mmCIF file of C-alpha atoms in Angstrom:
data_model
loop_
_atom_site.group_PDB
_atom_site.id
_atom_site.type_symbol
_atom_site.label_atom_id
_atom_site.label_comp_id
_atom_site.label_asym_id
_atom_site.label_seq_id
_atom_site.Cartn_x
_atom_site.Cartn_y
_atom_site.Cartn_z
ATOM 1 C CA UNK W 265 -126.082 23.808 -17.298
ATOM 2 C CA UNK W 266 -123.270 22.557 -15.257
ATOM 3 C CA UNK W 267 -121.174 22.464 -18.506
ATOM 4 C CA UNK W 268 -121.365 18.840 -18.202
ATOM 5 C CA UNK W 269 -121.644 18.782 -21.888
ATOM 6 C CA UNK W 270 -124.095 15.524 -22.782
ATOM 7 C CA UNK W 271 -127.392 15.153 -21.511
ATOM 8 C CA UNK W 272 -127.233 15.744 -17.310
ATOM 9 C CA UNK W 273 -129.213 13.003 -16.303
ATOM 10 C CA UNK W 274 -130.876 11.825 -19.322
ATOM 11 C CA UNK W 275 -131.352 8.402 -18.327
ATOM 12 C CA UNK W 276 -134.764 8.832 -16.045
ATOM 13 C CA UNK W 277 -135.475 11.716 -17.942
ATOM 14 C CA UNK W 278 -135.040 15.781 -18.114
ATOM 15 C CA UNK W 279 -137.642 17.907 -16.430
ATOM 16 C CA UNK W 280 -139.374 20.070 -18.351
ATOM 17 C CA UNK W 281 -136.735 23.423 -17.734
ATOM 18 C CA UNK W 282 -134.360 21.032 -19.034
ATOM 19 C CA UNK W 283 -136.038 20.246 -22.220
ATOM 20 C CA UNK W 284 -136.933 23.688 -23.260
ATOM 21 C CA UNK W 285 -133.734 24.825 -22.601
ATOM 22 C CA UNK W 286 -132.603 22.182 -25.234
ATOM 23 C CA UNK W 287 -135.133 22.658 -27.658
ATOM 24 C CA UNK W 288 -134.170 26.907 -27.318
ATOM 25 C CA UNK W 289 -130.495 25.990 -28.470
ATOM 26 C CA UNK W 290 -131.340 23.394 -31.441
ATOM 27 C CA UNK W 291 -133.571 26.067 -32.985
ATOM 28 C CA UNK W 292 -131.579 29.215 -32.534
ATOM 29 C CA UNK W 293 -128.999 27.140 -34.311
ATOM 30 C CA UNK W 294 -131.492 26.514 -37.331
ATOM 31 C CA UNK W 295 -130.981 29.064 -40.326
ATOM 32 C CA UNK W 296 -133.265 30.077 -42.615
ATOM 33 C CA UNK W 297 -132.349 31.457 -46.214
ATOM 34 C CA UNK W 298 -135.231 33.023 -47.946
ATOM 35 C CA UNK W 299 -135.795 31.978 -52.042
ATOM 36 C CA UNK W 300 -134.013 28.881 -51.717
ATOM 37 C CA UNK W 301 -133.188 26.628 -54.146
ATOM 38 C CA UNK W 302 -136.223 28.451 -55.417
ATOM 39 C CA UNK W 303 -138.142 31.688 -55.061
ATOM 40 C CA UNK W 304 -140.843 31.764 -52.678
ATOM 41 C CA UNK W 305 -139.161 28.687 -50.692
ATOM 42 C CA UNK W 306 -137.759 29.261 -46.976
ATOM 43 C CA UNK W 307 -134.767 26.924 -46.727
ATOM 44 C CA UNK W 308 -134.744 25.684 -43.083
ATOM 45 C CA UNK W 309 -130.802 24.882 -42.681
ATOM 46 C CA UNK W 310 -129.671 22.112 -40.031
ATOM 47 C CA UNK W 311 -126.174 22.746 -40.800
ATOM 48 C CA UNK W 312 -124.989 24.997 -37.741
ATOM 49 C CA UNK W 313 -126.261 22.905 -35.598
ATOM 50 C CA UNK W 314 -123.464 20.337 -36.423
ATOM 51 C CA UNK W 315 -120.699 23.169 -36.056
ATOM 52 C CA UNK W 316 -122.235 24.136 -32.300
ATOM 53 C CA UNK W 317 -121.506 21.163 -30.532
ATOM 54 C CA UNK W 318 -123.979 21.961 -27.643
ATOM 55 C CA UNK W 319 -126.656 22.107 -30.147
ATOM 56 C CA UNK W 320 -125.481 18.702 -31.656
ATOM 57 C CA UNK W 321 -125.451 16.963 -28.405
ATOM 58 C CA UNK W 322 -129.630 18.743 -27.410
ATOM 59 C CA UNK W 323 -130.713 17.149 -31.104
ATOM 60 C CA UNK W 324 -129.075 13.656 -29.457
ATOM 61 C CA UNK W 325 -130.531 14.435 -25.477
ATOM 62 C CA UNK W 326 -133.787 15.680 -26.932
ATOM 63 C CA UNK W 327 -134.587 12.290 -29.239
ATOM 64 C CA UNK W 328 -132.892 9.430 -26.605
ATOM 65 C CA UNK W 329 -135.154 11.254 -23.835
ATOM 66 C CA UNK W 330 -138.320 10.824 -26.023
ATOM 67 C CA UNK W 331 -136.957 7.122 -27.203
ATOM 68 C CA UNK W 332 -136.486 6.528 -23.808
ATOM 69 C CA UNK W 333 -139.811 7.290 -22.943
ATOM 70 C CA UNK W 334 -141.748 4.999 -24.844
ATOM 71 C CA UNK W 335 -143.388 1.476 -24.192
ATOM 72 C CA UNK W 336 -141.968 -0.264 -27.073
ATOM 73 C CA UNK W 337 -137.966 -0.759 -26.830
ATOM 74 C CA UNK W 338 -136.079 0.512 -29.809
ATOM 75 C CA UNK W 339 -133.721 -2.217 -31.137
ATOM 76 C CA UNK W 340 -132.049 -0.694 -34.603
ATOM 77 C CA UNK W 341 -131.791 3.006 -35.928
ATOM 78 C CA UNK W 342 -132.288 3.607 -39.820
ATOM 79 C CA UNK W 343 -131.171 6.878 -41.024
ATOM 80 C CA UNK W 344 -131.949 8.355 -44.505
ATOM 81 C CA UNK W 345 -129.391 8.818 -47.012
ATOM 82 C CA UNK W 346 -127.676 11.656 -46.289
ATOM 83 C CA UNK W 347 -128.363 13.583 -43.567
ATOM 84 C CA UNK W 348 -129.800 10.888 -41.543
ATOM 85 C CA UNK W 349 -126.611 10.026 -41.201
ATOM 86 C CA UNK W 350 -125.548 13.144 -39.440
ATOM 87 C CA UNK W 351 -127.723 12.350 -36.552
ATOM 88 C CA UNK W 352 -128.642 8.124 -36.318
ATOM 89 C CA UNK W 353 -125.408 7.035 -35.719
ATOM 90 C CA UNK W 354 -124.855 9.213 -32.433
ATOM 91 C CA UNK W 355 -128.445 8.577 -31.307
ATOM 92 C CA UNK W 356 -128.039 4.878 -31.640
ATOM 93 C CA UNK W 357 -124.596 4.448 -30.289
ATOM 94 C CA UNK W 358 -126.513 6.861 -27.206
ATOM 95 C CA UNK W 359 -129.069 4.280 -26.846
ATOM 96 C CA UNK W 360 -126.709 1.457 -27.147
ATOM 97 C CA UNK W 361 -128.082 -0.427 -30.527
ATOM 98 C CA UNK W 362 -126.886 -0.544 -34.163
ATOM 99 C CA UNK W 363 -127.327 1.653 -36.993
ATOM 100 C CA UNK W 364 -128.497 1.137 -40.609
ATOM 101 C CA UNK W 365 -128.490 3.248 -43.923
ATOM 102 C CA UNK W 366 -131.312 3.774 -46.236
ATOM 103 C CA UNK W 367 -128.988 4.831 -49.044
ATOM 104 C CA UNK W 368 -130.013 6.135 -52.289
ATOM 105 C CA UNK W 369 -130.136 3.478 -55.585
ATOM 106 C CA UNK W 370 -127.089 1.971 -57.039
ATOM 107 C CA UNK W 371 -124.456 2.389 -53.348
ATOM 108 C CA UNK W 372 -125.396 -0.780 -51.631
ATOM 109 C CA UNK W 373 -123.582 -4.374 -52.200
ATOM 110 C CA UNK W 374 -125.172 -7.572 -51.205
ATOM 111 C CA UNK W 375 -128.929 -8.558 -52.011
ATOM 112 C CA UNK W 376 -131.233 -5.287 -51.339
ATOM 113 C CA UNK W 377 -135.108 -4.124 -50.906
ATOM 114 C CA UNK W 378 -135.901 -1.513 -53.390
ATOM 115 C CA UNK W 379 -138.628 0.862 -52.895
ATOM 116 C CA UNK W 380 -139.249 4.074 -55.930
ATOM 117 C CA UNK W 381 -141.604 7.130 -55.307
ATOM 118 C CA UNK W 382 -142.291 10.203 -56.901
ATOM 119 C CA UNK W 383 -140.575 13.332 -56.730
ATOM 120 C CA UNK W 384 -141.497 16.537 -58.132
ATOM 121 C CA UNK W 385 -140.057 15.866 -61.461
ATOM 122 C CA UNK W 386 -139.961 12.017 -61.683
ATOM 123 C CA UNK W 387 -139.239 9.234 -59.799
ATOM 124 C CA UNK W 388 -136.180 8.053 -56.990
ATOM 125 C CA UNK W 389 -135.577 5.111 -55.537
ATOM 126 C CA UNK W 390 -133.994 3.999 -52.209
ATOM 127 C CA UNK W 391 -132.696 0.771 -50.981
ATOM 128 C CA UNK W 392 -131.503 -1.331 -48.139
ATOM 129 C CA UNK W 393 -129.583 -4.503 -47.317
ATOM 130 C CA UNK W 394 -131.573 -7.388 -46.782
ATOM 131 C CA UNK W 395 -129.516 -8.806 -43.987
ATOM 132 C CA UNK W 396 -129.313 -5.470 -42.475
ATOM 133 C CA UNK W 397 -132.799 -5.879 -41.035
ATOM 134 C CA UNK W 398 -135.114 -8.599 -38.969
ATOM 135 C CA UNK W 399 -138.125 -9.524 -39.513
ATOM 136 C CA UNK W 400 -140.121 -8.050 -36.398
ATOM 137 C CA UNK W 401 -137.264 -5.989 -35.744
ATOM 138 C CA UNK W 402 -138.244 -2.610 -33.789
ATOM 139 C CA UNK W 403 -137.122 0.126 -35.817
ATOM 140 C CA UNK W 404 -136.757 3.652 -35.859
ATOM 141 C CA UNK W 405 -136.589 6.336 -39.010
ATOM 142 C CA UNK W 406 -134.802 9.237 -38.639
ATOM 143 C CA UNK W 407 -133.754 12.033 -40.933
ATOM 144 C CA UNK W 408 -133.178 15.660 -40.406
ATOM 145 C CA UNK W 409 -136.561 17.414 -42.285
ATOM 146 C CA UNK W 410 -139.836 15.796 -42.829
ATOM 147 C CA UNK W 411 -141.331 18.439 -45.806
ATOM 148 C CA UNK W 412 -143.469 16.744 -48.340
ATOM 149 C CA UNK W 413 -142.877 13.508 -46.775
ATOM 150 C CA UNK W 414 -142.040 11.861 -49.693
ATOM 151 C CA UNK W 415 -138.601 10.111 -48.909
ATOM 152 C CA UNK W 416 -139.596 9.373 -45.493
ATOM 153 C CA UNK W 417 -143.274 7.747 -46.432
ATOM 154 C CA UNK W 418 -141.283 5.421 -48.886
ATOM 155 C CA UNK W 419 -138.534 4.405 -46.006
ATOM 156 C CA UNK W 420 -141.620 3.129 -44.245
ATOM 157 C CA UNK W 421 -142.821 1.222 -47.108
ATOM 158 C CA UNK W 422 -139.118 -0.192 -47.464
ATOM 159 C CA UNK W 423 -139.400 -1.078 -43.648
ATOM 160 C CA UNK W 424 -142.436 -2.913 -43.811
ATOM 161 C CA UNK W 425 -141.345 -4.669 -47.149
ATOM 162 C CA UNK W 426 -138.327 -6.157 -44.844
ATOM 163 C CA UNK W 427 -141.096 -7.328 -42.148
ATOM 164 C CA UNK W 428 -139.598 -4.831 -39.400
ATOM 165 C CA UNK W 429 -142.033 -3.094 -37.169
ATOM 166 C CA UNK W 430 -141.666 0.663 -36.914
ATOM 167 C CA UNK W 431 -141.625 2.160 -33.714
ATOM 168 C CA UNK W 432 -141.251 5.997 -35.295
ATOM 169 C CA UNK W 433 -140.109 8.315 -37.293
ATOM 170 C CA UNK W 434 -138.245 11.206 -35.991
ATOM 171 C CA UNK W 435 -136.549 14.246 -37.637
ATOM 172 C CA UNK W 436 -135.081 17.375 -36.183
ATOM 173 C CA UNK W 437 -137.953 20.369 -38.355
ATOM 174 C CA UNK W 438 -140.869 19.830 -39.047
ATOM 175 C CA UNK W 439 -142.562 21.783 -41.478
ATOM 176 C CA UNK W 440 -145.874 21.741 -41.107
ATOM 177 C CA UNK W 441 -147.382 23.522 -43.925
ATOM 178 C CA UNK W 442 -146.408 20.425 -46.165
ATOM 179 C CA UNK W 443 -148.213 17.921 -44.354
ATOM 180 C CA UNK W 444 -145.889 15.520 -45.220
ATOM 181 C CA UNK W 445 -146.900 13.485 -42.113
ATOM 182 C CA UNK W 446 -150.033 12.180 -44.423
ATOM 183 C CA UNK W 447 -147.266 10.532 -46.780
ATOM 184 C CA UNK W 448 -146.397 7.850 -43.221
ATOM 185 C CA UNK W 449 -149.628 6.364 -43.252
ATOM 186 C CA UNK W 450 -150.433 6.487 -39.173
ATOM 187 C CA UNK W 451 -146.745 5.644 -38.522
ATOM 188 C CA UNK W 452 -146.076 7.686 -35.341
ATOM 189 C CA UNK W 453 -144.116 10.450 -35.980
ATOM 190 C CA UNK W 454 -142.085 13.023 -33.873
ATOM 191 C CA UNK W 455 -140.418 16.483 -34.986
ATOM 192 C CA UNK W 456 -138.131 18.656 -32.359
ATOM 193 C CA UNK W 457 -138.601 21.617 -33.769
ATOM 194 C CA UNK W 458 -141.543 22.672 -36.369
ATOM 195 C CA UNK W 459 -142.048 25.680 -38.911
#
């Protein structure tokens, strides 16, 4: 790296050194604590990733490159309440567009769309402002972990309740044993990293 800091040349693209190179520093800055919040669970933790600001701005390179990429022009960013937020406002503000919050029942004002699934032990609910979103609006979902799938599968369902057209999802870890990618129902999906 030139120490350039953000993205060398993101806008037709990194080659593929480039992109490995990227994906190398967002996972060594992924820790993993075993037998939590349970025993027999391996907590995959996105956190230093926001202290190591190279890291931070390879999560931001690595998703605009593969936005970038694609046919269909991204016009809004949804993030999921909370750490969706961590990442969808510097991705959209990289890609030039706005950014919206899925937030968790009961924290937005105005008229909303509701959605509820089921957790492990009973049910949530998240919402989102009606006005916030366009019919036929491309959209794009991104959190930081796709596990079960759960909070993610219902965003889409709260999408396509507000008539917007999904482009993607995208989170940072993937993990894979939790197949949480059957919960999206075909929506595309793309993980940087995967466990």
């Amino acid at each position: 790296g030139s120490g350039s800091g953000s993205g060398g040349g993101s806008r037709g693209g990194m080659n593929a050194e480039q992109l490995k190179e990227k994906l190398r520093l967002v996972r060594c800055n992924i820790k993993t604590y075993p037998d939590f919040p349970k025993q027999g669970i391996l907590f995959r933790d996105i956190i230093p990733i926001l202290k190591e600001p190279k890291a931070f701005a390879a999560v931001i390179d690595l998703f605009e490159d593969h936005l970038r990429k694609k046919s269909t022009q991204t016009e809004l960013i949804l993030g999921l309440d909370a750490r969706g937020f961590l990442f969808g406002p510097a991705l959209a503000q990289r890609l030039g567009i706005g950014f919206v919050p899925i937030r968790k029942k009961g924290k937005l004002p105005g008229k909303i769309y509701s959605m509820s699934y089921r957790l492990e032990y009973g049910e949530a609910e998240i919402e989102l402002q009606t006005e916030a979103v366009q019919r036929g609006q491309k959209v794009v979902i991104i959190d930081d972990l796709l596990a079960t799938g759960g909070t993610l599968g219902a965003a889409c369902n709260l999408l396509k309740q507000a008539g917007a057209e999904i482009v993607e999802c995208v989170v940072v870890v993937e993990l894979k044993d939790l197949n949480g990618v059957k919960k999206l129902n075909c929506v595309p999906f793309y993980s940087l990293v995967q466990f």
